CSV table of C-alpha atoms in Angstrom, one decimal:
chain,number,residue,atom,x,y,z
X,1,MET,CA,138.8,-141.5,85.8
X,2,THR,CA,138.9,-137.9,86.6
X,3,VAL,CA,138.3,-137.0,82.9
X,4,ALA,CA,135.4,-139.5,82.7
X,5,ALA,CA,133.8,-138.2,85.8
X,6,THR,CA,134.2,-134.7,84.6
X,7,THR,CA,132.6,-135.5,81.3
X,8,ALA,CA,129.7,-137.3,82.9
X,9,THR,CA,129.1,-134.5,85.3
X,10,THR,CA,129.3,-131.9,82.6
X,11,THR,CA,126.7,-133.9,80.7
X,12,THR,CA,124.5,-133.9,83.7
X,13,ALA,CA,124.9,-130.1,84.1
X,14,SER,CA,124.1,-129.6,80.4
X,15,THR,CA,121.0,-131.8,80.7
X,16,VAL,CA,119.7,-129.9,83.7
X,17,ALA,CA,120.4,-126.5,82.0
X,18,SER,CA,118.6,-127.7,78.9
X,19,THR,CA,115.6,-128.9,80.9
X,20,ALA,CA,115.5,-125.7,82.9
X,21,SER,CA,115.5,-123.6,79.7
X,22,THR,CA,112.5,-125.3,78.4
X,23,THR,CA,110.4,-124.5,81.4
X,24,ALA,CA,108.7,-121.2,82.2
X,25,SER,CA,111.1,-120.6,85.1
X,26,LEU,CA,114.1,-122.2,86.8
X,27,THR,CA,113.1,-124.0,90.0
X,28,SER,CA,115.2,-123.9,93.2
X,29,ASN,CA,116.1,-127.6,92.9
X,30,GLU,CA,117.4,-127.1,89.3
X,31,PHE,CA,119.4,-124.1,90.5
X,32,LEU,CA,121.0,-126.1,93.3
X,33,THR,CA,121.7,-129.0,91.0
X,34,LEU,CA,123.5,-126.7,88.6
X,35,LEU,CA,125.5,-125.2,91.5
X,36,VAL,CA,126.5,-128.5,93.0
X,37,THR,CA,127.4,-129.9,89.6
X,38,GLU,CA,129.7,-127.0,89.0
X,39,LEU,CA,131.4,-127.6,92.4
X,40,GLN,CA,131.8,-131.3,91.6
X,41,ASN,CA,133.1,-130.5,88.2
X,42,GLN,CA,135.7,-127.8,89.0
X,43,ASN,CA,139.3,-128.2,88.2
X,44,PRO,CA,141.2,-129.1,91.4
X,45,LEU,CA,144.2,-127.1,90.1
X,46,GLU,CA,141.9,-124.1,89.5
X,47,PRO,CA,139.1,-124.3,92.0
X,48,THR,CA,136.2,-121.8,92.0
X,49,SER,CA,137.3,-118.7,93.7
X,50,THR,CA,135.7,-117.7,97.0
X,51,THR,CA,134.4,-114.5,95.5
X,52,ASP,CA,132.8,-116.4,92.6
X,53,PHE,CA,131.2,-118.9,95.0
X,54,VAL,CA,129.9,-116.1,97.2
X,55,ASN,CA,128.4,-114.4,94.2
X,56,GLN,CA,126.7,-117.6,93.1
X,57,LEU,CA,125.3,-118.1,96.6
X,58,THR,CA,124.1,-114.5,96.6
X,59,SER,CA,122.4,-115.1,93.2
X,60,TYR,CA,120.7,-118.2,94.7
X,61,ALA,CA,119.5,-116.2,97.7
X,62,ASN,CA,118.1,-113.5,95.3
X,63,PHE,CA,116.5,-116.1,93.2
X,64,GLU,CA,114.8,-117.7,96.2
X,65,GLN,CA,113.5,-114.2,97.3
X,66,GLN,CA,112.3,-113.5,93.8
X,67,GLN,CA,110.4,-116.8,93.7
X,68,THR,CA,108.8,-116.1,97.1
X,69,LEU,CA,107.9,-112.6,96.0
X,70,ASN,CA,106.3,-113.8,92.8
X,71,THR,CA,104.2,-116.3,94.8
X,72,ASN,CA,103.2,-113.7,97.3
X,73,LEU,CA,102.3,-111.2,94.6
X,74,THR,CA,100.1,-113.8,92.9
X,75,THR,CA,98.3,-114.6,96.1
X,76,LEU,CA,97.9,-110.9,96.9
X,77,THR,CA,96.5,-110.2,93.4
X,78,THR,CA,94.0,-113.0,93.8
X,79,SER,CA,92.9,-111.7,97.2
X,80,LEU,CA,92.6,-108.2,95.9
X,81,ASN,CA,90.4,-109.3,93.0
X,82,SER,CA,88.2,-111.3,95.4
X,83,LEU,CA,87.9,-108.2,97.6
X,84,LEU,CA,87.1,-105.9,94.7
X,85,THR,CA,84.4,-108.3,93.5
X,86,LEU,CA,82.9,-108.5,96.9
X,87,ASN,CA,82.9,-104.7,97.3
X,88,SER,CA,81.4,-104.3,93.8
X,89,SER,CA,78.5,-106.6,94.7
X,90,ASN,CA,77.3,-103.7,97.0
X,91,TYR,CA,76.4,-101.9,93.8
X,92,ILE,CA,73.8,-104.4,92.8
X,93,GLY,CA,70.3,-102.9,93.0
X,94,GLN,CA,71.8,-99.4,93.2
X,95,THR,CA,71.4,-96.7,90.6
X,96,VAL,CA,74.8,-95.5,89.4
X,97,THR,CA,76.0,-92.7,87.1
X,98,ALA,CA,79.2,-93.6,85.3
X,99,LYS,CA,81.3,-92.0,82.6
X,100,ALA,CA,80.2,-93.9,79.5
X,101,ASP,CA,78.5,-93.0,76.2
X,102,THR,CA,76.5,-96.3,75.7
X,103,GLY,CA,73.4,-97.4,77.5
X,104,THR,CA,70.7,-100.0,77.2
X,105,LEU,CA,67.1,-99.1,76.3
X,106,GLN,CA,65.1,-100.2,79.3
X,107,ASP,CA,61.4,-99.5,80.1
X,108,GLY,CA,61.4,-97.3,77.0
X,109,GLN,CA,64.2,-95.0,77.9
X,110,VAL,CA,68.0,-94.4,78.4
X,111,SER,CA,69.2,-91.8,80.9
X,112,PHE,CA,72.2,-90.0,79.5
X,113,GLY,CA,74.1,-87.0,80.8
X,114,TYR,CA,76.9,-84.8,79.5
X,115,SER,CA,79.3,-82.3,80.9
X,116,LEU,CA,80.3,-79.0,79.4
X,117,ASP,CA,83.5,-77.2,80.3
X,118,SER,CA,81.8,-73.9,79.8
X,119,ALA,CA,78.5,-72.6,78.5
X,120,ALA,CA,77.9,-73.6,74.9
X,121,SER,CA,76.2,-71.6,72.1
X,122,SER,CA,75.1,-74.8,70.4
X,123,VAL,CA,74.7,-78.4,71.5
X,124,THR,CA,73.7,-81.2,69.1
X,125,LEU,CA,72.8,-84.6,70.4
X,126,THR,CA,72.9,-87.7,68.2
X,127,VAL,CA,71.8,-91.2,69.3
X,128,LYS,CA,73.2,-94.1,67.3
X,129,ASP,CA,72.4,-97.8,67.4
X,130,SER,CA,74.9,-100.7,67.8
X,131,SER,CA,75.6,-100.6,64.1
X,132,GLY,CA,76.5,-96.9,64.2
X,133,ASN,CA,73.4,-95.7,62.5
X,134,ALA,CA,71.9,-92.4,63.7
X,135,VAL,CA,68.3,-93.1,65.0
X,136,TRP,CA,67.6,-89.7,66.6
X,137,SER,CA,69.1,-86.2,66.6
X,138,GLY,CA,68.2,-83.0,68.3
X,139,SER,CA,69.5,-80.1,70.3
X,140,GLY,CA,70.5,-80.2,74.0
X,141,THR,CA,70.8,-77.7,76.9
X,142,THR,CA,73.9,-75.4,76.8
X,143,THR,CA,74.5,-74.9,80.5
X,144,SER,CA,78.1,-75.1,81.8
X,145,GLY,CA,78.7,-78.2,83.9
X,146,THR,CA,76.3,-81.2,84.1
X,147,ASN,CA,73.4,-81.6,81.8
X,148,SER,CA,70.9,-84.5,81.6
X,149,PHE,CA,69.2,-86.0,78.6
X,150,THR,CA,66.7,-88.9,78.7
X,151,TRP,CA,66.0,-90.5,75.4
X,152,ASP,CA,62.6,-92.1,75.1
X,153,GLY,CA,63.6,-94.7,72.5
X,154,THR,CA,61.7,-92.9,69.7
X,155,THR,CA,63.5,-92.4,66.4
X,156,THR,CA,63.5,-89.1,64.5
X,157,ASP,CA,60.6,-90.4,62.3
X,158,GLY,CA,58.5,-91.4,65.4
X,159,THR,CA,59.2,-95.1,65.5
X,160,GLN,CA,59.3,-96.6,69.0
X,161,LEU,CA,62.2,-99.0,69.4
X,162,SER,CA,62.1,-102.1,71.5
X,163,ASP,CA,63.8,-102.5,74.9
X,164,GLY,CA,67.2,-104.3,75.1
X,165,GLY,CA,69.1,-102.5,72.4
X,166,GLN,CA,72.3,-100.6,73.1
X,167,TYR,CA,72.5,-97.0,72.0
X,168,THR,CA,75.3,-94.5,72.0
X,169,LEU,CA,75.1,-90.7,72.6
X,170,GLU,CA,77.3,-88.4,70.6
X,171,VAL,CA,77.6,-84.8,71.8
X,172,SER,CA,78.8,-81.9,69.7
X,173,ALA,CA,79.1,-78.7,71.8
X,174,THR,CA,80.7,-75.5,70.7
X,175,ASP,CA,81.0,-72.0,72.1
X,176,SER,CA,80.5,-68.7,70.3
X,177,THR,CA,84.0,-69.0,68.7
X,178,GLY,CA,83.3,-72.5,67.4
X,179,GLN,CA,85.6,-74.2,69.9
X,180,SER,CA,84.5,-77.4,71.5
X,181,VAL,CA,83.4,-77.2,75.2
X,182,TYR,CA,82.4,-80.9,75.4
X,183,GLY,CA,83.7,-82.7,78.5
X,184,TYR,CA,82.3,-86.2,78.9
X,185,THR,CA,79.2,-88.3,78.6
X,186,THR,CA,77.5,-90.3,81.4
X,187,VAL,CA,74.9,-93.1,81.6
X,188,THR,CA,72.6,-93.7,84.6
X,189,GLY,CA,70.9,-96.9,85.4
X,190,LYS,CA,70.3,-99.7,88.0
X,191,VAL,CA,73.1,-102.3,88.4
X,192,THR,CA,71.7,-105.8,87.9
X,193,SER,CA,74.8,-107.9,88.3
X,194,ILE,CA,78.6,-108.0,88.4
X,195,ASP,CA,81.0,-109.4,85.8
X,196,ASN,CA,84.5,-110.3,86.8
X,197,SER,CA,85.4,-112.5,83.9
X,198,THR,CA,88.2,-110.2,82.7
X,199,GLY,CA,89.7,-109.8,86.2
X,200,THR,CA,88.3,-106.3,86.5
X,201,PRO,CA,84.9,-106.0,88.2
X,202,MET,CA,82.4,-104.6,85.7
X,203,LEU,CA,78.9,-103.3,86.6
X,204,ASN,CA,76.1,-104.6,84.4
X,205,ILE,CA,73.4,-102.0,83.6
X,206,GLY,CA,71.0,-103.9,81.4
X,207,ASN,CA,73.2,-105.1,78.5
X,208,THR,CA,75.8,-102.4,79.1
X,209,SER,CA,78.9,-102.9,81.3
X,210,VAL,CA,80.7,-100.1,83.0
X,211,SER,CA,83.9,-100.1,85.1
X,212,THR,CA,83.7,-99.3,88.8
X,213,ASP,CA,86.5,-96.8,88.2
X,214,ASN,CA,84.1,-94.8,86.0
X,215,VAL,CA,81.3,-94.5,88.6
X,216,ILE,CA,80.8,-90.9,89.6
X,217,GLY,CA,77.6,-91.2,91.5
X,218,VAL,CA,75.4,-93.7,93.4
X,219,THR,CA,71.8,-93.5,94.6
X,220,ALA,CA,69.7,-96.0,96.4
């Protein structure tokens, strides 16, 4: 009888363990079932030691705490994302300047900017379309710090491009020794909407999206 009971109980434990391993995580009920099954199935002549039993109970306590912590973290993350989205909505209708090199041609222009670590002896600006083709090229100001550049949507050969396209500004800036002094590029525009589909709030400026983390200036 004892052997039969032991065999049956062992089978139950194996079934529970097998079921648990196929799930994403072990539930508290499954953990307790395994623990109780072990106690029922222990050899009366060699029972589970007090130390082992205490260790198992401690493991269960830690497991419960971890499960609770995971649930709380998930809830906290959801709340933070909602809060970030709500805060980001304050940008709608505001004109922002963000670190980015791509902007949307709107009302016949794109407002770019670029930063130089020190004064440059030569600055070349190149505007490329979404396919990577250069549509305009020219020289830029060489002042150390922040410089602005508004492209009017006209190509080098004088063709006026239509609104809606996305264009990227490439900056090549070198000092008198030929060393690069280029820092970063910015785009300035009015925020029209917020996109949180990726879990990170993105500000839409025309057809261009920029992260709130990259915003360095806001004007009404």
